[in-house]
Short mmCIF file of C-alpha atoms in Angstrom, two decimals:
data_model
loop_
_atom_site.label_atom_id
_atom_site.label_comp_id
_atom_site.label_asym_id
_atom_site.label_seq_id
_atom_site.Cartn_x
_atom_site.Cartn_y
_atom_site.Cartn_z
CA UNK A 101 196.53 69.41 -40.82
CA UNK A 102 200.69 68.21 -41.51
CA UNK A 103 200.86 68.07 -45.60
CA UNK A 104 203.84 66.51 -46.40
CA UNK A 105 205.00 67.46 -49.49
CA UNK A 106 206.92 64.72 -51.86
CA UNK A 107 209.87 66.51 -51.22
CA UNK A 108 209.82 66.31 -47.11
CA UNK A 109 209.02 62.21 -47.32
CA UNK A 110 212.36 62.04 -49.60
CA UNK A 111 213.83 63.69 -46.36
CA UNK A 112 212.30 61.45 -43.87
CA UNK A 113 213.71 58.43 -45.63
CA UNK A 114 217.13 59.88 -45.92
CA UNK A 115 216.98 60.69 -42.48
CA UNK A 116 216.06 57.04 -41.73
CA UNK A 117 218.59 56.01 -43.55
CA UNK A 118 221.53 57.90 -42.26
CA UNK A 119 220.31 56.34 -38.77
CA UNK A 120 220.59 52.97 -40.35
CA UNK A 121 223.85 53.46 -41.79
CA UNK A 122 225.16 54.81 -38.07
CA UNK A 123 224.28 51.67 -36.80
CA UNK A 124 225.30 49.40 -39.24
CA UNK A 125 228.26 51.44 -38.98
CA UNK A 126 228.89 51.37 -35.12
CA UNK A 127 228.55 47.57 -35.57
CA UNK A 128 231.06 46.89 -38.37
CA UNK A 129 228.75 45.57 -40.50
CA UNK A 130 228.54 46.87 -44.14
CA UNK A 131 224.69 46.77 -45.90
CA UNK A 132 224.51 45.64 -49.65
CA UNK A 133 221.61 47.29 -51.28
CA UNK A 134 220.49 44.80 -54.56
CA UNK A 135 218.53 46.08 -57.13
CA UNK A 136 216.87 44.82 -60.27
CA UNK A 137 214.16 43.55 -62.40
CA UNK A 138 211.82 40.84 -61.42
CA UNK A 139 213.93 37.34 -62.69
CA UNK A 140 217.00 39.48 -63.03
CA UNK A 141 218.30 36.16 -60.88
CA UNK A 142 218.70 38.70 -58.07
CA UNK A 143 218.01 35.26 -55.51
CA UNK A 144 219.86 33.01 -57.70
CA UNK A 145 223.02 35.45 -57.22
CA UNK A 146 222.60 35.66 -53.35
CA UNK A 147 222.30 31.99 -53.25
CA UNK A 148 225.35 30.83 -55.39
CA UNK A 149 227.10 34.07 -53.58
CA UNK A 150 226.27 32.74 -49.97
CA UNK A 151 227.37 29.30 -50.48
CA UNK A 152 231.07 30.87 -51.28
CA UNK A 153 231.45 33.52 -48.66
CA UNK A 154 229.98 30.51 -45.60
CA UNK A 155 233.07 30.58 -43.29
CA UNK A 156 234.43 34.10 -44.18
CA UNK A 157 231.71 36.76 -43.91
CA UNK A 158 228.37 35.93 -41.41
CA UNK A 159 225.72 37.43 -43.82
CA UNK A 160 222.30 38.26 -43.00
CA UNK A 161 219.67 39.01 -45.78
CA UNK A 162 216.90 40.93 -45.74
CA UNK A 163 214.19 39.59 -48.90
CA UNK A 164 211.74 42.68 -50.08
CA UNK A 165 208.74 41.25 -51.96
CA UNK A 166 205.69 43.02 -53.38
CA UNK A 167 204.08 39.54 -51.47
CA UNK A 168 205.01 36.05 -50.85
CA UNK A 169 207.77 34.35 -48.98
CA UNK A 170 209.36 32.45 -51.53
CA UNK A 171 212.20 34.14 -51.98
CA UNK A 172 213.21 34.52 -48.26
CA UNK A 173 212.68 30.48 -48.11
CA UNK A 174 215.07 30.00 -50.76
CA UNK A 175 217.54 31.99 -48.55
CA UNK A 176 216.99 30.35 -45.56
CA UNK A 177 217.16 27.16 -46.79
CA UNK A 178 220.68 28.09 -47.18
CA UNK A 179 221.04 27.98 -43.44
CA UNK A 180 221.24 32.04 -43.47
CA UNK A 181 219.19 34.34 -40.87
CA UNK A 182 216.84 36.23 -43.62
CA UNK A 183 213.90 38.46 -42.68
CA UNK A 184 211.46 38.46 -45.19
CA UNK A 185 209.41 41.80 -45.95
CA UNK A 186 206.28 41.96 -47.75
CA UNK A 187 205.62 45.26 -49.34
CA UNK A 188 201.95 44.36 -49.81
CA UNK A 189 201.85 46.64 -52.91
CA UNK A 190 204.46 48.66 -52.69
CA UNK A 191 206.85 48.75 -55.59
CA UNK A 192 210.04 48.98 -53.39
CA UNK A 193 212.03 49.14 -50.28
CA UNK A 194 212.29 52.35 -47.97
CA UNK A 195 214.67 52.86 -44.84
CA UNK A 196 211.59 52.56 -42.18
CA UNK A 197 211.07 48.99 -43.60
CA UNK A 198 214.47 47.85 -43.41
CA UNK A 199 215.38 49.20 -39.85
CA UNK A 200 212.43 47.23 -39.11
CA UNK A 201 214.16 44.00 -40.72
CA UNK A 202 217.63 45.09 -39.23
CA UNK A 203 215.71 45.22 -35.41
CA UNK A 204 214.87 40.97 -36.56
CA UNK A 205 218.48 40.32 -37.15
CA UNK A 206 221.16 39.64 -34.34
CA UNK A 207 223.87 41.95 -35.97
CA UNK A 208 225.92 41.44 -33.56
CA UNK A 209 226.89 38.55 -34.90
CA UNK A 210 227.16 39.48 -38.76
CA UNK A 211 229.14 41.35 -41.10
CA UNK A 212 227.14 41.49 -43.96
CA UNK A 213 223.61 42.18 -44.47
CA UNK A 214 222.22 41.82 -48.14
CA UNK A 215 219.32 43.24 -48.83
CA UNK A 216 217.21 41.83 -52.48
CA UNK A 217 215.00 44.79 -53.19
CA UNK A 218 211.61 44.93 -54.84
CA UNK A 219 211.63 43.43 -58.02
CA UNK A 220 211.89 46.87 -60.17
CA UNK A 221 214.59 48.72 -62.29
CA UNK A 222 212.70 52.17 -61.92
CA UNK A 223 211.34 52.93 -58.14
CA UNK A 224 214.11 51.62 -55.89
CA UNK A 225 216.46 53.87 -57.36
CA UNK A 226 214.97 56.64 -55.29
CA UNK A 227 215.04 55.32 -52.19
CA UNK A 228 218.72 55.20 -49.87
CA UNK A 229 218.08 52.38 -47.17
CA UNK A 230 221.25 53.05 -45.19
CA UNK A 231 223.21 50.82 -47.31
CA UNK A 232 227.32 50.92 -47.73
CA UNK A 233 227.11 49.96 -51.31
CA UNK A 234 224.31 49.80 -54.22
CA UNK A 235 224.34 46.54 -56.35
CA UNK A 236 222.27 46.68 -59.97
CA UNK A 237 222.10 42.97 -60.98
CA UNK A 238 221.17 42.72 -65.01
CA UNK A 239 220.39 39.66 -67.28
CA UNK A 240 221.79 39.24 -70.64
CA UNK A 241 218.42 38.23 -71.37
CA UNK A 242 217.25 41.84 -70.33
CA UNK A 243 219.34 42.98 -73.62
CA UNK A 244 222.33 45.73 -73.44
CA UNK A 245 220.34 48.63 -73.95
CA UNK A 246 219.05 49.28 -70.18
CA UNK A 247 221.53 51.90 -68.61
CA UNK A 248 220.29 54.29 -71.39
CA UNK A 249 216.51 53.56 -70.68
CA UNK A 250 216.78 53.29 -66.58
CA UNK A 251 219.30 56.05 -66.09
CA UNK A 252 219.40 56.47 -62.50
CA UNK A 253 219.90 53.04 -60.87
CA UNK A 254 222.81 52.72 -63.27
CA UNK A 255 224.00 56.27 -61.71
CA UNK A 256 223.39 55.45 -58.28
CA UNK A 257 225.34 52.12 -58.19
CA UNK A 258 229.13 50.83 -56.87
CA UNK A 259 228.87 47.56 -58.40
CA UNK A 260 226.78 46.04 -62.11
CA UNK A 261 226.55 42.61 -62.10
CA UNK A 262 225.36 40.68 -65.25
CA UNK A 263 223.59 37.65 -64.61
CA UNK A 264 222.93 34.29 -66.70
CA UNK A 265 225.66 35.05 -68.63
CA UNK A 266 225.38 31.43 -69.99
CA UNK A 267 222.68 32.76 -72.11
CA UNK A 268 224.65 34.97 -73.75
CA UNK A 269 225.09 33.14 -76.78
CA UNK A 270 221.64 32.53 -77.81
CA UNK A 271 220.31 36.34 -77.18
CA UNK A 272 221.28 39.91 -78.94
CA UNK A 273 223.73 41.25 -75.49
CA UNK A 274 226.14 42.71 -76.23
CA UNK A 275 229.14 42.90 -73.36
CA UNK A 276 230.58 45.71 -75.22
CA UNK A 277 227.77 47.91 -76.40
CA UNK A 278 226.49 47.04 -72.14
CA UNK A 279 229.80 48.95 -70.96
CA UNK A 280 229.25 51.64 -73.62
CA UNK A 281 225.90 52.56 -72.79
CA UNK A 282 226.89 52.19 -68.86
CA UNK A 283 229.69 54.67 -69.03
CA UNK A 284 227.76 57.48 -69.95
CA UNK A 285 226.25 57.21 -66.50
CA UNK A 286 228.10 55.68 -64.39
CA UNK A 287 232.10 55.69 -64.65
CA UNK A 288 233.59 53.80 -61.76
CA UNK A 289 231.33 51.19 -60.71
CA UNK A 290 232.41 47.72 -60.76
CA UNK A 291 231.52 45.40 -63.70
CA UNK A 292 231.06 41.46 -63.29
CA UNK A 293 229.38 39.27 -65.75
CA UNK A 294 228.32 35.85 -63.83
CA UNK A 295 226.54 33.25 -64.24
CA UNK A 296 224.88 31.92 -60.54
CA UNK A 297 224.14 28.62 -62.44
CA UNK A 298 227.48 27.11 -64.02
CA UNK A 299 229.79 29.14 -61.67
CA UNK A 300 231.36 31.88 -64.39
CA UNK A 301 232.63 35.04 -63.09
CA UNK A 302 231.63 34.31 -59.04
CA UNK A 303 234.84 34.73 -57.94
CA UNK A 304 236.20 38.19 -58.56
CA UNK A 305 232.15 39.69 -57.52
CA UNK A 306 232.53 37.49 -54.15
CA UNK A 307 236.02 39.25 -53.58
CA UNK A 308 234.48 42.75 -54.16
CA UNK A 309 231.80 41.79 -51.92
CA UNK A 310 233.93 40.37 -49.44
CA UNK A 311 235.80 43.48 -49.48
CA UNK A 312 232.83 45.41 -48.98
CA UNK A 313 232.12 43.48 -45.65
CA UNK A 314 235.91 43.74 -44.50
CA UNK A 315 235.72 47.57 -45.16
CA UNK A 316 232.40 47.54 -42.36
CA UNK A 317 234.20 45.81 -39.85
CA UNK A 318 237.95 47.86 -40.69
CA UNK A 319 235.58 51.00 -40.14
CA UNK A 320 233.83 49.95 -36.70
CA UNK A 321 237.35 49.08 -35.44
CA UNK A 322 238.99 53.06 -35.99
CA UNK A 323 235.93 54.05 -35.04
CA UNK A 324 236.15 52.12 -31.52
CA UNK A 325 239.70 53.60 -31.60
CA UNK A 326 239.40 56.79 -31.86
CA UNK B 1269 195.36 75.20 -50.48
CA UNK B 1270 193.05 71.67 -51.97
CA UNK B 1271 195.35 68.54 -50.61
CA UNK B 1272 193.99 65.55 -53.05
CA UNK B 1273 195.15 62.12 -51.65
CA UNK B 1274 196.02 58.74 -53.16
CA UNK B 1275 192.34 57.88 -53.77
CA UNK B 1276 191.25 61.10 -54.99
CA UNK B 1277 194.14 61.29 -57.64
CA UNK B 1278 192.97 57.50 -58.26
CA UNK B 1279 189.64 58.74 -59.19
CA UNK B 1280 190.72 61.51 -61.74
CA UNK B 1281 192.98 58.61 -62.88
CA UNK B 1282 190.21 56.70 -63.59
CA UNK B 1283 187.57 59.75 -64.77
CA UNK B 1284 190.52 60.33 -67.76
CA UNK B 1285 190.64 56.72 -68.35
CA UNK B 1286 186.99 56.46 -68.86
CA UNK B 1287 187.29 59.41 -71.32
CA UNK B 1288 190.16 57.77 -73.60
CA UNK B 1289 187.80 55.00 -73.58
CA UNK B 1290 184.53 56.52 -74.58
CA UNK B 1291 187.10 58.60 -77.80
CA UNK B 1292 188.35 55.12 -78.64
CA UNK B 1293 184.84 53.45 -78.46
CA UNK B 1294 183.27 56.06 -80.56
CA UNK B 1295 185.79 55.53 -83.20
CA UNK B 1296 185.93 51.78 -83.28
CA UNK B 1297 189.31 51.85 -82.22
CA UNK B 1298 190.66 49.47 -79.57
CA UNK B 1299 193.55 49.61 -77.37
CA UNK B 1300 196.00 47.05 -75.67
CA UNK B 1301 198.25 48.24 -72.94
CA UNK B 1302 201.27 46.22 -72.48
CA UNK B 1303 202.91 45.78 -69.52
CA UNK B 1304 206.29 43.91 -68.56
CA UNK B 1305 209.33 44.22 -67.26
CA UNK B 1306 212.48 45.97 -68.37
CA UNK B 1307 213.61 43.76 -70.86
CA UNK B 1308 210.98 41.26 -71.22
CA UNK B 1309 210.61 41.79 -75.14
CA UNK B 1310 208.12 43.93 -75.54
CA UNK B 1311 209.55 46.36 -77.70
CA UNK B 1312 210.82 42.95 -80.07
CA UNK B 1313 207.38 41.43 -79.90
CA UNK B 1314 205.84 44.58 -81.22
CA UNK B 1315 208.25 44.41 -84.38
CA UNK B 1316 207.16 41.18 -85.26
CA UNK B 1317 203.09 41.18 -84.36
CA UNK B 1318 203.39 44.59 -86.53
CA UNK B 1319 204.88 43.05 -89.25
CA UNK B 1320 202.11 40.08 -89.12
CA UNK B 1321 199.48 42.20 -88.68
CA UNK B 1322 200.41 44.71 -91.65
CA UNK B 1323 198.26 45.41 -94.39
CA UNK B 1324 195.10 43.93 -92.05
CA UNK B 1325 195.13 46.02 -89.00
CA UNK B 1326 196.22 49.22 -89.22
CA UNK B 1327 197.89 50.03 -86.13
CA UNK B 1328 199.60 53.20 -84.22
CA UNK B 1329 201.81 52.70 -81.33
CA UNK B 1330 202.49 54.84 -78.20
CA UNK B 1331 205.45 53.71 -76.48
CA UNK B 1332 206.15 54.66 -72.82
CA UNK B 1333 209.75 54.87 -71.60
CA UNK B 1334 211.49 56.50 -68.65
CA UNK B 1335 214.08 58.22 -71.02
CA UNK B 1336 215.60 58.05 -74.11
CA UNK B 1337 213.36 57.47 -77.50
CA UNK B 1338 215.04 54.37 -78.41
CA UNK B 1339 212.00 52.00 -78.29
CA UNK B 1340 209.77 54.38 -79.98
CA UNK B 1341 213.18 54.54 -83.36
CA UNK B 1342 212.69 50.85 -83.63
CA UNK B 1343 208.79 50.99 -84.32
CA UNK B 1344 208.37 53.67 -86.32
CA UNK B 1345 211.45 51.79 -88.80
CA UNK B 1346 208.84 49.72 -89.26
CA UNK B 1347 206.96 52.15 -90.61
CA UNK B 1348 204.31 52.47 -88.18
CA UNK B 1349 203.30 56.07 -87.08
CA UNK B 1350 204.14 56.09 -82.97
CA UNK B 1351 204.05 58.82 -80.37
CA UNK B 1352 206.93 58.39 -77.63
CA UNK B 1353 205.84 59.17 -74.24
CA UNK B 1354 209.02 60.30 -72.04
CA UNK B 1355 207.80 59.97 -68.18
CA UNK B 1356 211.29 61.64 -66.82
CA UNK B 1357 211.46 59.70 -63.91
CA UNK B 1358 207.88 58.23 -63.45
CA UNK B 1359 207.51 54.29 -63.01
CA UNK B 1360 204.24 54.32 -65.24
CA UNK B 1361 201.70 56.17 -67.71
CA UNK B 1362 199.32 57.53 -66.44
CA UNK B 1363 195.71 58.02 -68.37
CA UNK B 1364 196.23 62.10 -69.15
CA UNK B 1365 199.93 61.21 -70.81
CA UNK B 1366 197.82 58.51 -72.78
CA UNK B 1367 194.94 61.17 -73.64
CA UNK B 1368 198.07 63.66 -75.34
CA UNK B 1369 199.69 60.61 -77.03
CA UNK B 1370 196.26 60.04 -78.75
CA UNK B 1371 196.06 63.44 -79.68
CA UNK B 1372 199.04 63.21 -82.03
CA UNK B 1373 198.02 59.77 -83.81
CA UNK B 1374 195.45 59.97 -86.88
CA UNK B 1375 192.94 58.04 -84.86
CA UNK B 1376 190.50 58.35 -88.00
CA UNK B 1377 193.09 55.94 -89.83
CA UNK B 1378 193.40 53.78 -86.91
CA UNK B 1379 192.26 50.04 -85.52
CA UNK B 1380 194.64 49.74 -82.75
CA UNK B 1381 196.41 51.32 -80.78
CA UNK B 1382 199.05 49.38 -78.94
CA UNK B 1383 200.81 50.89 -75.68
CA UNK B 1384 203.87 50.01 -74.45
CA UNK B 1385 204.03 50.76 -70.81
CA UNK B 1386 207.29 51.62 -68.96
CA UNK B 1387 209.31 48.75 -68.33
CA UNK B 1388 208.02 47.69 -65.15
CA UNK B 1389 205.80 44.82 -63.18
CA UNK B 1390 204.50 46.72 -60.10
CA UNK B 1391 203.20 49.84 -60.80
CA UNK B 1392 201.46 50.06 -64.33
CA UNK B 1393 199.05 47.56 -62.76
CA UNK B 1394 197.43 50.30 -60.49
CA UNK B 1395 196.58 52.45 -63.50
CA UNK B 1396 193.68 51.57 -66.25
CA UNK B 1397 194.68 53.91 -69.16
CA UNK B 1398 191.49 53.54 -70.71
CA UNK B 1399 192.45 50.35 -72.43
CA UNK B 1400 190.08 47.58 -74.34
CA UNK B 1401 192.41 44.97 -73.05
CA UNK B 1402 194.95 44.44 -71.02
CA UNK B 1403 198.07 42.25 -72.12
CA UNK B 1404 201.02 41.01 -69.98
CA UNK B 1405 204.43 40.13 -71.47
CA UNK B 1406 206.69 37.43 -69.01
CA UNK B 1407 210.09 36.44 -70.71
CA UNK B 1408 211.20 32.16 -69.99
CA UNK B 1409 214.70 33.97 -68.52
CA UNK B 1410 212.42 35.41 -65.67
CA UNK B 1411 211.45 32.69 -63.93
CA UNK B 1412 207.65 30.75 -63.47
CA UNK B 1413 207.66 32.18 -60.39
CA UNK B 1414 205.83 35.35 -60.86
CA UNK B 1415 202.11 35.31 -61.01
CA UNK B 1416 202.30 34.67 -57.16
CA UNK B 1417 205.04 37.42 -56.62
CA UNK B 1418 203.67 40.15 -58.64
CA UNK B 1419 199.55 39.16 -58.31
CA UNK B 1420 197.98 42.40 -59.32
CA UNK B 1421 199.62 42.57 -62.71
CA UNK B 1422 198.52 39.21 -63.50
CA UNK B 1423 195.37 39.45 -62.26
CA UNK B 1424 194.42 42.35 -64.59
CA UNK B 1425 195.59 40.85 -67.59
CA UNK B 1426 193.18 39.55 -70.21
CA UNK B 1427 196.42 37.73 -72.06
CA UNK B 1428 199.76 36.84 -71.00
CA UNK B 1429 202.64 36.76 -73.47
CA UNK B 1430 205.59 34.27 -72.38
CA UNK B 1431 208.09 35.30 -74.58
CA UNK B 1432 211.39 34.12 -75.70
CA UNK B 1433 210.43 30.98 -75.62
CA UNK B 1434 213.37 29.80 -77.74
CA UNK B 1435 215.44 30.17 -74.41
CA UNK B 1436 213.18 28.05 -72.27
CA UNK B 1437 215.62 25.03 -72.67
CA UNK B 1438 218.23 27.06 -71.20
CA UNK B 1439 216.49 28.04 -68.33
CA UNK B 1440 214.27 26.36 -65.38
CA UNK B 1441 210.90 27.90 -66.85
CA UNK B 1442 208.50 25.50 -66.92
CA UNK B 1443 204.98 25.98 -68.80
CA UNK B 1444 203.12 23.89 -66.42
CA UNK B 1445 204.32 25.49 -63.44
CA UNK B 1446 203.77 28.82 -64.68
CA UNK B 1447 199.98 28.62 -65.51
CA UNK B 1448 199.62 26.51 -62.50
CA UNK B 1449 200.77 29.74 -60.43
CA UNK B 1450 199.20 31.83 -63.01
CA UNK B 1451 195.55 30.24 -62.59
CA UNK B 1452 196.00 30.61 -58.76
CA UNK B 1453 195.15 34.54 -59.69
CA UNK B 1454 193.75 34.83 -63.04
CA UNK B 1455 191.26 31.72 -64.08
CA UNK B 1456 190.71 33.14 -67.63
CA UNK B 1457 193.08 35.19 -69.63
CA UNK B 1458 194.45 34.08 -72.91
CA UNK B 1459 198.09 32.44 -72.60
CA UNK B 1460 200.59 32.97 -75.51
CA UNK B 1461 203.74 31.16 -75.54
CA UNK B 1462 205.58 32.98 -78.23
CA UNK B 1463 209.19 33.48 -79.28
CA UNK B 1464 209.36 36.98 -81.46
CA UNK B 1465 213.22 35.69 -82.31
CA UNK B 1466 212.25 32.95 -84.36
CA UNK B 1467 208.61 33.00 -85.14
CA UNK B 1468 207.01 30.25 -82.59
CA UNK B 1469 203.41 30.85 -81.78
CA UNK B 1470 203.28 34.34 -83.04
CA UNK B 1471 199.79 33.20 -85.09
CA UNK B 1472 197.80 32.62 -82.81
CA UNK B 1473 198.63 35.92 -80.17
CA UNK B 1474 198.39 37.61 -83.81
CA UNK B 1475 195.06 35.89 -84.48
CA UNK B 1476 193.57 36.90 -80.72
CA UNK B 1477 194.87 40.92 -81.52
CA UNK B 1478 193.56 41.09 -84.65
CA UNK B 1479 189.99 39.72 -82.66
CA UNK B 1480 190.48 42.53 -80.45
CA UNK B 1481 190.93 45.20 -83.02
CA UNK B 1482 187.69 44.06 -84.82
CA UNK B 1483 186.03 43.97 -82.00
CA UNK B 1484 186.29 47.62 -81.80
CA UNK B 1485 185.18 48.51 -84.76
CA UNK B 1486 182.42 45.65 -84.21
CA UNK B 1487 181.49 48.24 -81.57
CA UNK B 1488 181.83 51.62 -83.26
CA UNK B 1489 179.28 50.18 -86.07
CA UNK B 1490 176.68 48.91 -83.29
CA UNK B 1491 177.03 52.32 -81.28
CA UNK B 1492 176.35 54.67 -84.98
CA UNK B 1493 173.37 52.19 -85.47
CA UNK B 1494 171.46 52.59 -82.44
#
């Protein structure tokens, strides 16, 4: 009998993953890994972000869920391919699962795929899908505190967005104490307060994103050319 | 070499649980574990129910976090004698980190003991910690949506706490929708729409904790008496 050890599955997934990032890769399209709590507005982002990228970046999305389809309707209604995985338990995404997804979408004709992890601060962190760049999306309603508390998915990301800033006034965030607590893990990644429901602070996260999708395609082109 | 696999370490899981359970019992203390996610306001609705319950239950706290003791400083300024439980990594507690945690509290001088779990809506649900009940805190900024999304969790809840409630107005949480969702999985726990910020139906979630704290020692009395 094969005992894999917990050590050996971390390697199968990276494996995985570098696969999926070759591919992605040889296609110009970039992957956008998005990570965060459950009601972190993680689909309320995409949406709002999808509407303002339509004409300049063909996204994809691929919607992880514990169960249910209701995110990956909310997507589609959007008029965006999504593939919808159900995790049936699982607390988060792994590489096998999304090259699954990626096999259900015709990247040929995309730049972009965003993927909305499991709804989880803690478990996704572990897991590399393939993706070009790792988003941690954060409410103000979730309090300033987190980067301290959930250490590595505040490491392990390019890009911190905090949501439903709109609330901000009537909770105890703190923007400041937020970028405090973030530097001492992380200090490069991107910072973009937004709100997906009045509009705030869309713009410059839609630019990084749409630079992140540019950067896919610039990438597949030397590649072709060399 | 012995290979134990998921439902093996389940089992043990469970055969530790069952211990901390029978200690509790035989001491007529109870135990809530609370689950939510990062940010939900556990820690916050702690602060207050302490303060409430002060002077009638007497109450020791064990508070789970990934890192840092931050959540575990706020409680015990209240006065309250807590253990913190650092997981390093791990998404949940687990019953054996619950049976050391109740080694260093004065059980003796104890009605309750309150557990906050890791911040975290997937996996705490797969692991009984040898709890009397089982309580579920939901923040309004999260969205109604997630008794269908995250079923397990609400399933083993005997109460649900919707917190910050004082938000609700600011958000698209609505009651009605919630419990209808929530009632699709779990026909009978207790539902608490609270707001720790301002006070809002603290009473009766106090009222309900304080019945499950006497219920335990209810218990401890019957069990010496037979």
């Amino acid at each position: 009998m094969k005992v894999l050890l917990a050590q050996e599955l971390t390697k199968v997934n990276s494996d995985v993953a570098a696969g999926n990032r070759r591919r992605l890769a040889s296609l110009g399209v970039a992957m956008v890994n998005i990570i965060g709590s459950p009601g972190a507005g993680k689909t309320k982002l995409l949406e709002a972000t999808l509407s303002l990228m339509a004409g300049t970046i063909r996204t994809g999305v691929i919607e992880g869920d514990v169960w249910t389809s209701r995110d990956g309707q909310r997507i589609a209604a959007c008029g965006i391919p999504v593939v919808q995985l159900n995790t049936q338990g699982a607390c988060h995404l792994d590489a096998a699962m999304v090259s699954s997804a990626l096999d259900n979408l015709n990247l040929t004709g995309l730049d972009l795929v965003a993927v909305e992890n499991v709804g989880n601060l803690v478990c996704p962190a572990s897991f590399d899908l393939g993706e070009t760049r790792r988003v941690v999306v954060l409410s103000t309603a979730e309090g300033d505190d987190k980067p301290g508390k959930y250490p590595a998915v505040f490491r392990g990301a390019h890009a911190i967005v905090v949501s439903k800033v709109d609330l901000i006034g009537h909770t105890d965030f703190r923007l400041e104490s937020f970028e405090r607590d973030l530097r001492l893990v992380n200090r490069t990644a991107a910072l973009f307060p937004v709100s997906a429901r009045n509009g705030t602070g869309l713009d410059p996260w839609v630019h990084w994103l749409c630079g992140v999708a540019k950067s896919g395609r610039r990438q597949s082109v030397s590649q072709r050319g060399r």
